[in-house]
Coordinates of C-alpha atoms and ligand atoms in Angstrom, one line a residue:
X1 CA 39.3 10.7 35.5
X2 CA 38.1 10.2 39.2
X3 CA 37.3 6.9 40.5
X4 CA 35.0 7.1 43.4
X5 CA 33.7 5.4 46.2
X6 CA 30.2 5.1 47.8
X7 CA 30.1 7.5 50.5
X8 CA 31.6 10.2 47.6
X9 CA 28.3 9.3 45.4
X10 CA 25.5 12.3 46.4
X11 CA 28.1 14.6 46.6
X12 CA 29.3 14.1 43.4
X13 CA 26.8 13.5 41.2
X14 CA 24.9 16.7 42.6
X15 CA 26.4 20.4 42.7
X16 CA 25.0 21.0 39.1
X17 CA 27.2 18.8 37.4
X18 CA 27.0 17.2 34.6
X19 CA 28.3 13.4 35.4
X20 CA 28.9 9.9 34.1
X21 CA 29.4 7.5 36.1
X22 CA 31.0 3.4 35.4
X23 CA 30.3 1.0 37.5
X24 CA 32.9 -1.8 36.6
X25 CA 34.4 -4.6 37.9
X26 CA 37.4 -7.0 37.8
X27 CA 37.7 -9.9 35.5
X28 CA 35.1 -8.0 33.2
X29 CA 36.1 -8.1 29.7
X30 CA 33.4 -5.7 28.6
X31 CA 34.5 -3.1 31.5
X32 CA 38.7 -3.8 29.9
X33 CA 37.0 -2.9 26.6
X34 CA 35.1 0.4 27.5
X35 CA 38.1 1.3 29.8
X36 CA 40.4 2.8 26.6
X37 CA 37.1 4.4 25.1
X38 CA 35.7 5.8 28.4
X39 CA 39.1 7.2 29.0
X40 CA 39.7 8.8 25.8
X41 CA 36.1 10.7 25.5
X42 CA 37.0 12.1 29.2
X43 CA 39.5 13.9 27.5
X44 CA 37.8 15.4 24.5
X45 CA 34.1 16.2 26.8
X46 CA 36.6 16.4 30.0
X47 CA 35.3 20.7 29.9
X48 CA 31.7 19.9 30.1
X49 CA 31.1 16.5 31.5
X50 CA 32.8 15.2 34.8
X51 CA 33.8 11.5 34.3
X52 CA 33.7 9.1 37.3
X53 CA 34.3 5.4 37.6
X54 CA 33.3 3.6 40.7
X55 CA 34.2 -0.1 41.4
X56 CA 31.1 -2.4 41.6
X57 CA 32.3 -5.6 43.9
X58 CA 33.5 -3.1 46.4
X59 CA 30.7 -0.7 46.3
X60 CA 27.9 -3.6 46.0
X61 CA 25.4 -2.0 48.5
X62 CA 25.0 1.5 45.8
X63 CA 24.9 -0.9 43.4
X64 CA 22.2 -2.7 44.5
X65 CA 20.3 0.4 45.4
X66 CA 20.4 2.0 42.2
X67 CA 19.5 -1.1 40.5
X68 CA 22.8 -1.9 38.5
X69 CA 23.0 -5.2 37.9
X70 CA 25.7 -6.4 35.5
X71 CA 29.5 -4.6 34.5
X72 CA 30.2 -2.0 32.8
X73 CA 27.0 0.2 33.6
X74 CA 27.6 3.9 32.9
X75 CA 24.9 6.1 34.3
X76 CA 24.4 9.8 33.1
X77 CA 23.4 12.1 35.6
X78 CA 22.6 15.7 35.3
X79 CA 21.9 17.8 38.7
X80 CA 21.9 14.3 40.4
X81 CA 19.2 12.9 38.7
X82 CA 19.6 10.2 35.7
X83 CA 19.1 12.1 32.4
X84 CA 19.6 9.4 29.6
X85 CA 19.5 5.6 29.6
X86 CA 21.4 3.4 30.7
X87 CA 24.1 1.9 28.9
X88 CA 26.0 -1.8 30.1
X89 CA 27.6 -4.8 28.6
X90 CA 29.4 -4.2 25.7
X91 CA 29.2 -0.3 25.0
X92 CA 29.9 1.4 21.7
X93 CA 31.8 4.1 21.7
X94 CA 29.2 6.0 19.3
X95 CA 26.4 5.4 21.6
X96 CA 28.4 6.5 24.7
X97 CA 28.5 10.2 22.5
X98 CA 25.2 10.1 21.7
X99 CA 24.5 9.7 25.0
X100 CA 26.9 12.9 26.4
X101 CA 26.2 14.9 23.3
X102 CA 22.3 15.0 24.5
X103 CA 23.5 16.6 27.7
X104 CA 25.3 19.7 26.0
X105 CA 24.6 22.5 24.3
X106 CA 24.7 21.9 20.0
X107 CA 27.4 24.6 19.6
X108 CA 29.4 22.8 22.3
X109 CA 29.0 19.1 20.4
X110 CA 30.0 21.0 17.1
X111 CA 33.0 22.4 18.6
X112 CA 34.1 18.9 20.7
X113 CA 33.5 17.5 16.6
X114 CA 35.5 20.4 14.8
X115 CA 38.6 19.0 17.0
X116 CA 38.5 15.3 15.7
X117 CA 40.6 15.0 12.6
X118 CA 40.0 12.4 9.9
X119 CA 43.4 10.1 9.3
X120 CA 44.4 7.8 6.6
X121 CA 47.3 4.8 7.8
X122 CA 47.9 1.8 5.1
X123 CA 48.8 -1.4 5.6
X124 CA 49.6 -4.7 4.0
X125 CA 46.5 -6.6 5.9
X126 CA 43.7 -5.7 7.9
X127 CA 42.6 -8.6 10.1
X128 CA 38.9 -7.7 11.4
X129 CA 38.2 -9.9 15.0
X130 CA 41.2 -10.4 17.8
X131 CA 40.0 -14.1 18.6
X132 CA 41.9 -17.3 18.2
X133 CA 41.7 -16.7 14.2
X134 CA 42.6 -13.4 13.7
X135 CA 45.4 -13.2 16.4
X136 CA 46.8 -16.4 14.8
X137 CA 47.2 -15.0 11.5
X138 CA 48.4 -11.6 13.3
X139 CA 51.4 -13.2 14.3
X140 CA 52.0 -15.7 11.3
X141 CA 51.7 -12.4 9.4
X142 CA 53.7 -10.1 11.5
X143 CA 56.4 -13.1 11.9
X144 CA 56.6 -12.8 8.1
X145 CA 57.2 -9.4 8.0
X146 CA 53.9 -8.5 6.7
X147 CA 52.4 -5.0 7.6
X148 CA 49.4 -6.3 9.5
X149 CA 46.4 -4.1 11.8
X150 CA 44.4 -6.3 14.8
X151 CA 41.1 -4.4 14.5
X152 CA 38.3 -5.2 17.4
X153 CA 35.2 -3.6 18.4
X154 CA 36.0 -5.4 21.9
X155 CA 39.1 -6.1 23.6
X156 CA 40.9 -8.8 21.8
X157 CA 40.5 -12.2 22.6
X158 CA 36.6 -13.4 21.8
X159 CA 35.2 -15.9 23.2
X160 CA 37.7 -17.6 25.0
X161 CA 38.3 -14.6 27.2
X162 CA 34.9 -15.3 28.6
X163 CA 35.4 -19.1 28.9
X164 CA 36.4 -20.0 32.4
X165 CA 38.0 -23.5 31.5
X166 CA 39.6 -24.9 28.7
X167 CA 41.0 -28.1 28.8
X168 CA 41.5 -29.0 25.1
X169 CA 43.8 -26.9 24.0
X170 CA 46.7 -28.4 23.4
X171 CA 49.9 -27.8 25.2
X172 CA 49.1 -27.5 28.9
X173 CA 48.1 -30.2 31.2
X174 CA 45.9 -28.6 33.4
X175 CA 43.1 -26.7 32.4
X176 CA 43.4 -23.0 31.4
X177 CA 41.4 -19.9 32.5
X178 CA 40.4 -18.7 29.3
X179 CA 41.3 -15.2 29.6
X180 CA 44.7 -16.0 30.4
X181 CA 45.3 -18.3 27.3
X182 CA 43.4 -15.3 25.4
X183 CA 45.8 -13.1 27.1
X184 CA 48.7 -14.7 26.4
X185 CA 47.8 -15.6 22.6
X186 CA 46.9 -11.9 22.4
X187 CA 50.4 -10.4 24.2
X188 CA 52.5 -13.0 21.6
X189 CA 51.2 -11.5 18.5
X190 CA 51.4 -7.7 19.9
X191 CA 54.8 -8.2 21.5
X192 CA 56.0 -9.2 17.7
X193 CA 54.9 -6.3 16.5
X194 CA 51.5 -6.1 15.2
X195 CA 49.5 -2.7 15.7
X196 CA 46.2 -3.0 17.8
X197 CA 42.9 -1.2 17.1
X198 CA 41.3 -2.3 19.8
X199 CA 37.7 -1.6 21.8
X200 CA 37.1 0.5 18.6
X201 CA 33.6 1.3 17.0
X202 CA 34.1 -0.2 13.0
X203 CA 31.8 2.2 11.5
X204 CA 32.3 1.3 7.9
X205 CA 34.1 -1.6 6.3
X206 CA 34.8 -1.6 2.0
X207 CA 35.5 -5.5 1.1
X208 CA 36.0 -4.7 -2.4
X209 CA 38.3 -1.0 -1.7
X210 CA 39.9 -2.9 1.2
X211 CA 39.2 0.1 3.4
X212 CA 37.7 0.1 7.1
X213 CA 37.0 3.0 9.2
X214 CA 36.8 3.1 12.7
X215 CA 35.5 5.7 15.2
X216 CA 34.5 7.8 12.7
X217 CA 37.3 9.4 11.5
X218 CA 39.5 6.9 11.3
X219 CA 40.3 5.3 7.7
X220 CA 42.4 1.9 7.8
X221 CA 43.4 0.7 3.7
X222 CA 45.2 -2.3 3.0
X223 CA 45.9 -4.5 0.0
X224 CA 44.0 -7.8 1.8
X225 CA 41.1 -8.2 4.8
X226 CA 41.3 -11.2 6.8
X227 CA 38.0 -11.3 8.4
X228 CA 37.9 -13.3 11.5
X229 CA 34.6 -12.0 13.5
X230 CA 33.4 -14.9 15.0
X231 CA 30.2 -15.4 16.4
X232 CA 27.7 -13.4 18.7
X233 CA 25.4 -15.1 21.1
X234 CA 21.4 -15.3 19.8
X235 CA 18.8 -13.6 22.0
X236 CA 15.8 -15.8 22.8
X237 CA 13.6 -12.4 21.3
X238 CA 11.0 -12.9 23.9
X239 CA 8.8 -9.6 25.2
X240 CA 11.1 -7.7 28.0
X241 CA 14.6 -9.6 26.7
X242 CA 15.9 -6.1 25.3
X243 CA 14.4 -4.0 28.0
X244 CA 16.3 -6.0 31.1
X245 CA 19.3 -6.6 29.0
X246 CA 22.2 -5.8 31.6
X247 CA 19.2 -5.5 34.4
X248 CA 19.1 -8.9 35.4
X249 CA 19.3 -10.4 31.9
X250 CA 23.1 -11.6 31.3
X251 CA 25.1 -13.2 28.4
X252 CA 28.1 -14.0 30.4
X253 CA 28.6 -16.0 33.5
X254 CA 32.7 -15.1 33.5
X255 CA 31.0 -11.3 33.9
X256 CA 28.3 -11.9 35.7
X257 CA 27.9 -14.9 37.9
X258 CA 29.9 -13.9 41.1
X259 CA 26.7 -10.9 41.7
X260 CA 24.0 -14.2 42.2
X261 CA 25.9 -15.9 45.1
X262 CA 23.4 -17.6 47.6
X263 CA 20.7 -16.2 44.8
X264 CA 18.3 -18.0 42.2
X265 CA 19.0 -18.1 38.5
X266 CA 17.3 -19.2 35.6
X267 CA 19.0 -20.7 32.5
X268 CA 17.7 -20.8 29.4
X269 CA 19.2 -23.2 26.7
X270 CA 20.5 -26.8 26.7
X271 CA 23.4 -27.0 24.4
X272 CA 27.4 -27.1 24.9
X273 CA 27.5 -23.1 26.7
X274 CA 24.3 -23.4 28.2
X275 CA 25.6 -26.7 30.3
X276 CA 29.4 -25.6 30.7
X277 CA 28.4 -21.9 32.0
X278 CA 25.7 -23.3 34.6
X279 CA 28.2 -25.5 35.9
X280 CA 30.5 -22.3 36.4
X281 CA 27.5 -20.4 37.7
X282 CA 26.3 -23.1 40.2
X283 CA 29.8 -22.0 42.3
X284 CA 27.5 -19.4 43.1
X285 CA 24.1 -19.6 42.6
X286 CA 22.2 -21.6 45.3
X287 CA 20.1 -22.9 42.6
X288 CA 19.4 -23.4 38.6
X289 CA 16.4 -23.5 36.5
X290 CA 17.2 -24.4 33.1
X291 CA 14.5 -24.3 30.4
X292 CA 15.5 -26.0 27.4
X293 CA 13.4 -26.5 24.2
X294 CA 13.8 -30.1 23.8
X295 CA 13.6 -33.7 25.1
X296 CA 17.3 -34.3 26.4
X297 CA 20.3 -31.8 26.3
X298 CA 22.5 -31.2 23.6
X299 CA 26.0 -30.7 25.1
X300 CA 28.1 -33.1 25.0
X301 CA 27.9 -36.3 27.2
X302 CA 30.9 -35.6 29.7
X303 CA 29.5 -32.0 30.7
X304 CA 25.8 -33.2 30.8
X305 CA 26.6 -36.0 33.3
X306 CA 28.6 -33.3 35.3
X307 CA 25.6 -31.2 35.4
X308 CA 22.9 -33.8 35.9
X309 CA 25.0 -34.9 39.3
X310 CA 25.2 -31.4 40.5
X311 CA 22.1 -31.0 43.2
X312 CA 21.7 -27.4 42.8
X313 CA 20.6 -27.5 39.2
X314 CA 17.4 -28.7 37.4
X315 CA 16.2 -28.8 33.7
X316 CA 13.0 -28.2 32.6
X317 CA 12.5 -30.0 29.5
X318 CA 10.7 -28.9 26.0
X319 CA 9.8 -25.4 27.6
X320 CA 10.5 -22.3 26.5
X321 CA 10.7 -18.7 27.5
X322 CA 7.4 -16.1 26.6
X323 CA 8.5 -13.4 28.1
X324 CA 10.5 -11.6 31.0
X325 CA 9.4 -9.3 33.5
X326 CA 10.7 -7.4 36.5
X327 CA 9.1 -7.7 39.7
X328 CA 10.5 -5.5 42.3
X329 CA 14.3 -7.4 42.7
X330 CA 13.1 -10.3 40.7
X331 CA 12.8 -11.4 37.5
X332 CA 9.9 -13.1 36.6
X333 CA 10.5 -15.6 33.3
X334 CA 7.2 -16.9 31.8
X335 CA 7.6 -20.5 30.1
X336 CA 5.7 -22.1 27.9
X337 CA 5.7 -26.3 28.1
X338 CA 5.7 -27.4 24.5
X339 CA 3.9 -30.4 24.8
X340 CA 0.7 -29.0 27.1
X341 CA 0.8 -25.2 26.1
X342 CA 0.7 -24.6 29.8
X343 CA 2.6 -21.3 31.3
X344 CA 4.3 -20.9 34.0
X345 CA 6.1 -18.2 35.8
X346 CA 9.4 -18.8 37.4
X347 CA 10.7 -16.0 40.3
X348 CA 14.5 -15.6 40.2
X349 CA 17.4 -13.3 41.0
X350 CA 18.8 -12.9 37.4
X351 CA 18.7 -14.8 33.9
X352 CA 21.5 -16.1 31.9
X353 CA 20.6 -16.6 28.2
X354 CA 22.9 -19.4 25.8
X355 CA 21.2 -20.0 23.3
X356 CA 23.1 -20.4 20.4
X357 CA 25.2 -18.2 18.3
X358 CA 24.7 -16.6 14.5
X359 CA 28.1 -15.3 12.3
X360 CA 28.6 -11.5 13.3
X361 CA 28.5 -10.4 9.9
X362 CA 26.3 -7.7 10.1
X363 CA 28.9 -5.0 8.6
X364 CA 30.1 -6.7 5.5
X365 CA 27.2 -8.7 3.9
X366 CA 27.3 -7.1 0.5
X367 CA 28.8 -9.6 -1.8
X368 CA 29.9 -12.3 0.2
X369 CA 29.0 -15.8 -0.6
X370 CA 27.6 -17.2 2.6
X371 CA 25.7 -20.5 3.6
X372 CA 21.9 -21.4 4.5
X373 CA 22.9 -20.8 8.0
X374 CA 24.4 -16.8 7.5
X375 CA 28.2 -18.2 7.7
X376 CA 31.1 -17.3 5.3
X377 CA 32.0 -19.6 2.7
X378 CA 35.9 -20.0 1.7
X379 CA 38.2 -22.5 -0.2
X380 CA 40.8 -24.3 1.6
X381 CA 43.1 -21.9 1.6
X382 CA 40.6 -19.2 3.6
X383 CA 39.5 -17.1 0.5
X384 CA 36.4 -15.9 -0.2
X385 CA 34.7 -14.8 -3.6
X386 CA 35.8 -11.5 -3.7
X387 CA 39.4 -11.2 -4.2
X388 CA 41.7 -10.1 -1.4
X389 CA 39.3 -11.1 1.3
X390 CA 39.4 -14.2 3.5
X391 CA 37.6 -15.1 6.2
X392 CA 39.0 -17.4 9.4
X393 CA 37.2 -18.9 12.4
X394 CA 34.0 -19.3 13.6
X395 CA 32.2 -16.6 11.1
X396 CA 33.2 -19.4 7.9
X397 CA 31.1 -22.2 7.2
X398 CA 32.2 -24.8 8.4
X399 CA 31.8 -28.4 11.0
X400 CA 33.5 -27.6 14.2
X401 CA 34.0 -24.3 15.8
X402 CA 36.8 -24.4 18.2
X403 CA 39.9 -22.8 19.3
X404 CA 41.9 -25.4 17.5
X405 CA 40.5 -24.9 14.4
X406 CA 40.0 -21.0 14.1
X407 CA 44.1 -20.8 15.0
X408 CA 44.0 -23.1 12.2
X409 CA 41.9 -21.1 10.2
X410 CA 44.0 -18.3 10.5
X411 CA 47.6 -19.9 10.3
X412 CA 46.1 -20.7 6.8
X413 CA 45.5 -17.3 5.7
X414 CA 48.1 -15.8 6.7
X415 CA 50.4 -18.2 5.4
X416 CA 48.4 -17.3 2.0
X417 CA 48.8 -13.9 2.3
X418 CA 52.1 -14.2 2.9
X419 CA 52.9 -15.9 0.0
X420 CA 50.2 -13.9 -2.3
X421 CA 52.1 -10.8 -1.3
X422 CA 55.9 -11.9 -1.7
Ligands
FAD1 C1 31.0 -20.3 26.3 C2 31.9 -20.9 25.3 C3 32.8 -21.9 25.7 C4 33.7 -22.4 24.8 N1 34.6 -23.4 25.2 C5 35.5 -23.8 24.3 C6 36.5 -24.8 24.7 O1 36.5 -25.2 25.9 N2 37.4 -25.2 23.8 C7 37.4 -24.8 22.5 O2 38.2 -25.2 21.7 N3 36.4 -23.9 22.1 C8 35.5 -23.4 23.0 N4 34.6 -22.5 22.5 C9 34.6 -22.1 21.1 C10 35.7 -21.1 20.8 O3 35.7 -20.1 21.8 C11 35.6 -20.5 19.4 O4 35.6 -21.6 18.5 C12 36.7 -19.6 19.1 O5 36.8 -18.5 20.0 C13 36.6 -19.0 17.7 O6 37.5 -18.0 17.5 P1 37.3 -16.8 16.4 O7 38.6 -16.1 16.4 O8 36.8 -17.4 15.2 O9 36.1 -16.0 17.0 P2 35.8 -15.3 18.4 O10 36.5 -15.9 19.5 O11 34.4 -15.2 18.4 O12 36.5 -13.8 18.2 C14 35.9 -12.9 17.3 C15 36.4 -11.5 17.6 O13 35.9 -10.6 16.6 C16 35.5 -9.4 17.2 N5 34.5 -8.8 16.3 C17 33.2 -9.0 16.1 N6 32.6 -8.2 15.2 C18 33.6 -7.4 14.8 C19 33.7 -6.3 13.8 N7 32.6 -6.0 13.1 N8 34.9 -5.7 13.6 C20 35.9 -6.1 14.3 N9 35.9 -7.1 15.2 C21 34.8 -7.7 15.5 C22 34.9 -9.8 18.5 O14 34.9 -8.8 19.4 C23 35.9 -11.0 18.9 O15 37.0 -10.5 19.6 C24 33.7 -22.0 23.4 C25 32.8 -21.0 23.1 C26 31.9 -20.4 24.0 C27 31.0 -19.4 23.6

């Protein structure tokens, strides 16, 4: 694969070729998560598509003029001009092929398909989700000796590769870049020997067979699942949210906050991520609207009063967003105030949305028990109702959700497991 620069675009994207183009950056967890899939699909439609990558911070000006707003972007070009949409943030691997296999011929995409081959591998666990939960019980389980599989959709890591700071976890005195205590959490429990299924599309998952298949072709069995998905930031489901997703809309100032220097940004929420990421994003932004729903914040009382003193951000209280707009280079956010009904529109560079998070369950509903709230109920030793699955972390009912208690979580199960199984 060819990375490019910006005075190699026109040249490459023209001469009747058939292109797609990433734009990524550094200190991108989404771009580290498309790299292994963007790679690998350059080898199987490397004969018929050209795949570039192009690095964003250092190439900002094409950015800018083709409108790419947030990392990874991949842009399909046939002929030079842009054939399919867009795709950024974090890209599925199926949707990447749907996207290339509507610039072929049909024979071609049934020949590129005849080539993948459908495998079987068994294993003793299968631990869905490579956050602090699952990558706990990786290594309690691989330090056990039991046969375990790390399998994530994203890179692993969850949320705390997107959190700039943590200071609570114990250990280390100073605060921690989260993606380097993901990092290293992540590199203990592959260097004992766990295998890693990472940035991989789970395409089917069978609680009660204990099977999973990924990418397709794929099949993972085991004799126990450990589920350990987490969470998945809400959208605010206002009119234009979906459409400017990755254009201007972001879910992740770690990502995205180092494109808005000297620029305007609006924030919408008021709890615990909403307060701690516009702190992070005020090292750039010149200055911060937040529109929260109700009377006073929510976070907690240390990182309100942090963000109360800092000059460059305001709070708009009881408002909320109606919709979201694009005006030329800016994005216009209606808000409605609660109490009067009156709307307002608010002009700014980009939008960051935190607000709130529901259990990513999606895949495995079925027969789980879950709570009013959509999260997976367990006993105390992490099982659920149907036998040979547990469930760890943030995606189980439960009070607190932090790192500290997911690692908990998931030293629990796999301390179970290990035991079930000897
Ligand atoms: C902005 C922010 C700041 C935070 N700051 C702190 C802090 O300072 N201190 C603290 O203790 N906690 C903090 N937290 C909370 C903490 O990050 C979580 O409690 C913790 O990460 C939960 O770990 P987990 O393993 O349960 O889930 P996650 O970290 O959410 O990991 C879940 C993993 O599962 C993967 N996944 C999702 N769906 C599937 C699927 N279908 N198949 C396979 N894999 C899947 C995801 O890609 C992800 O890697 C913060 C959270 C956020 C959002």
């Amino acid at each position: 694969m060819k990375e490019i620069n910006a005075s190699e675009f026109e040249n490459e994207i023209t001469l009747g070729k058939k292109v797609v183009l990433d734009f990524y950056s550094s200190e991108c967890p989404p771009c580290e998560a498309l790299a292994p899939k963007f790679e690998a699909l350059s080898k199987t439609y490397g004969d018929d598509i050209t795949f570039l990558k192009i690095f964003r911070q250092k190439n900002k000006d094409l950015a800018d003029k083709l409108g790419v707003k947030s990392s990874p972007t991949l842009l399909f070009f046939d002929n030079g001009k842009e054939v399919a949409e867009r795709l950024s943030g974090g890209i599925k691997r199926s949707d990447i092929i749907t996207h290339l296999d509507s610039m072929i011929p049909v024979e071609k995409v049934e020949a590129i398909k005849s080539q993948l081959k459908p495998s079987v591998s068994d294993f003793d666990v299968i631990i869905l989700g490579a956050g602090p939960g699952g990558l706990t019980a990786g290594l309690y389980l691989c330090q056990a000796k039991v046969n375990a599989v790390m399998v994530d959709i994203a890179l692993p890591g969850g949320h705390v590769s997107t959190t700039h700071e943590v200071s609570n976890y114990p250990g280390f005195i100073e605060p921690q870049a989260g993606y380097m205590l993901s990092h290293n959490m992540s590199e203990q429990t592959k260097q004992c020997g766990t295998v890693y299924k990472v940035a991989v599309d789970v395409t089917k998952v069978d609680l009660e067979k204990k099977e999973v298949v990924i990418d397709e072709f794929e099949t993972l069995r085991a004799k126990r699942i450990i589920i350990a998905t987490g969470t998945s930031p809400n959208f605010t489901g206002a009119p234009g949210e979906k459409e400017l997703k990755g254009k201007g809309i972001s879910y992740c100032a770690t990502c995205d906050a180092k494109y808005f220097v000297d620029k305007e940004v609006v924030v919408i929420g008021g709890g615990n991520s909403a307060v701690e990421e516009s702190d992070f994003i005020a090292r750039f932004a010149s200055k911060i609207t937040m529109v929260h729903q109700f009377n006073k914040l929510t976070a907690n009382k240390q990182a309100q009063e942090k963000l109360l003193a800092n000059p460059k951000i305001s709070v708009m209280y009881e408002h909320e967003p109606r919709s979201f707009t694009k005006e030329g280079d800016k994005l216009v956010t209606e808000v409605e105030d609660l109490k009067t009904n009156e709307r307002k529109k608010l002009i700014s560079d980009g939008v960051f949305v935190f607000t709130g998070f529901k259990a990513n369950i999606g895949l495995f509903k079925g027969n789980l028990e879950l709570d009013q709230w959509g999260y997976i109920k367990t006993n105390e030793d992490m099982r659920t109702n149907i036998d040979g699955v547990y469930a760890v972390g943030d995606v189980i009912s439960k009070k607190y959700r932090q790192i500290t208690t997911a690692v908990a979580d998931g030293t629990i199960a796999a301390i179970a497991i290990s035991k079930e199984l000897d």
